[in-house]
Short mmCIF file of C-alpha atoms in Angstrom, two decimals:
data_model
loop_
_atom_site.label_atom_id
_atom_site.label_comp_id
_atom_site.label_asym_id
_atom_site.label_seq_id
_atom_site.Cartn_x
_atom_site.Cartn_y
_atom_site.Cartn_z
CA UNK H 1 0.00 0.00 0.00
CA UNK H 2 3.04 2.39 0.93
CA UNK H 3 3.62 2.15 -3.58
CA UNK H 4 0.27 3.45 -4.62
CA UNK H 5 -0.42 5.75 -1.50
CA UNK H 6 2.99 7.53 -2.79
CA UNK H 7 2.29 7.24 -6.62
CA UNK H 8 -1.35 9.12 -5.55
CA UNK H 9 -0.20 11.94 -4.00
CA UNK H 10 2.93 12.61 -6.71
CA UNK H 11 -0.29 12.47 -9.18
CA UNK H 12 -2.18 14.97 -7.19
CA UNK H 13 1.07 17.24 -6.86
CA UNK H 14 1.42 17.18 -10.42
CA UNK H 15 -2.54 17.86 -11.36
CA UNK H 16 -1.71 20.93 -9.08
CA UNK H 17 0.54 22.17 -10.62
CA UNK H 18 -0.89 21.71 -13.59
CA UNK H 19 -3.58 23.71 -12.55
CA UNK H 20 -1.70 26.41 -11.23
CA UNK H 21 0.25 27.44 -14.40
CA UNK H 22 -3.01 27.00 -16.12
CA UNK H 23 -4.93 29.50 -14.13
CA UNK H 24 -1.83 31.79 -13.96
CA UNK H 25 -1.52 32.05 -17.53
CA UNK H 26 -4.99 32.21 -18.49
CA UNK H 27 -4.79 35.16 -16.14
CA UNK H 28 -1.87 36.95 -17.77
CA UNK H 29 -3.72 35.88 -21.06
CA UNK H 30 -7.02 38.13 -19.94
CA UNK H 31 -4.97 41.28 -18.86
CA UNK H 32 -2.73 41.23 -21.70
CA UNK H 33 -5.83 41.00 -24.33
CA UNK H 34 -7.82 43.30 -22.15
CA UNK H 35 -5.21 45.91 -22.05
CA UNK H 36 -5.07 45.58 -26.08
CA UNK H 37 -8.92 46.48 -26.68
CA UNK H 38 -8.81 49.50 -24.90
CA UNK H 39 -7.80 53.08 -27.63
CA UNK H 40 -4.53 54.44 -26.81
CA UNK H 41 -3.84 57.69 -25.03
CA UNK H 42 -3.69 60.90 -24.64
CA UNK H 43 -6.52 60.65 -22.38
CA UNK H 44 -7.74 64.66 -21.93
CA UNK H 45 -10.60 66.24 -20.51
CA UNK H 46 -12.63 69.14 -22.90
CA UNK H 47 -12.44 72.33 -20.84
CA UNK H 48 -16.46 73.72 -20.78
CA UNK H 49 -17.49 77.41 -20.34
CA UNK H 50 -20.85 77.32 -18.56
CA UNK H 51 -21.83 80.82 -19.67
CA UNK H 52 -21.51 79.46 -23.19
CA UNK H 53 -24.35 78.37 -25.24
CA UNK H 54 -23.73 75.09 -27.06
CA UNK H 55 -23.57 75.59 -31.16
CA UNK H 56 -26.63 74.08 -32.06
CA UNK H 57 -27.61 73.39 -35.69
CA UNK H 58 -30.39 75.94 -37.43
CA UNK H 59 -33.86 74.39 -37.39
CA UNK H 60 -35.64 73.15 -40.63
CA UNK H 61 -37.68 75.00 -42.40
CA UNK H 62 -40.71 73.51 -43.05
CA UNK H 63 -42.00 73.44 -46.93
CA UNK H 64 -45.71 73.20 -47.17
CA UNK H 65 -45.01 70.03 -49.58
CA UNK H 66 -43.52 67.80 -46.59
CA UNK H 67 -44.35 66.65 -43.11
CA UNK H 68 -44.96 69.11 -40.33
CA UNK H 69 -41.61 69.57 -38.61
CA UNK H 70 -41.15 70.55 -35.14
CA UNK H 71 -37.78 72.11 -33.57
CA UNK H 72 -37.29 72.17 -30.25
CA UNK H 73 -33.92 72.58 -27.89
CA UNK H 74 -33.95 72.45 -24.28
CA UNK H 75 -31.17 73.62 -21.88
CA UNK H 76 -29.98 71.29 -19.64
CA UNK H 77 -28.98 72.58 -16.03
#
């Protein structure tokens, strides 16, 4: 019994660490393809003036041919 109780655990040990390089490089597998989808820099912010209004494109005029065409902008706040 002292033969197969030592050949069981040296298969265990192995499975281990088996596992262990398997989950470590499926790891640094993720990361490294994660880090690859994401755009390159610079990374900025857009300065904003408050007092501003926003450009805002000219409304439609409406032709008496076509649909009825409504235009209407609200200011967020």
């Amino acid at each position: 019994m002292g033969m197969t109780g030592e050949r069981r655990r040296r298969v265990w040990r192995w499975a281990l660490i088996v596992w262990v390089l398997a989950v470590a490089a499926a790891g640094g597998l993720t990361l490294w393809l994660q880090d690859s989808t994401e755009p390159q820099g610079p990374y900025g912010w857009d300065e904003t003036k408050p007092d501003m209004t926003p450009d805002l494109p000219p409304c439609p005029t409406p032709d008496r041919t076509g649909p009825l065409i409504a235009c209407l902008y609200a200011e967020a706040r």
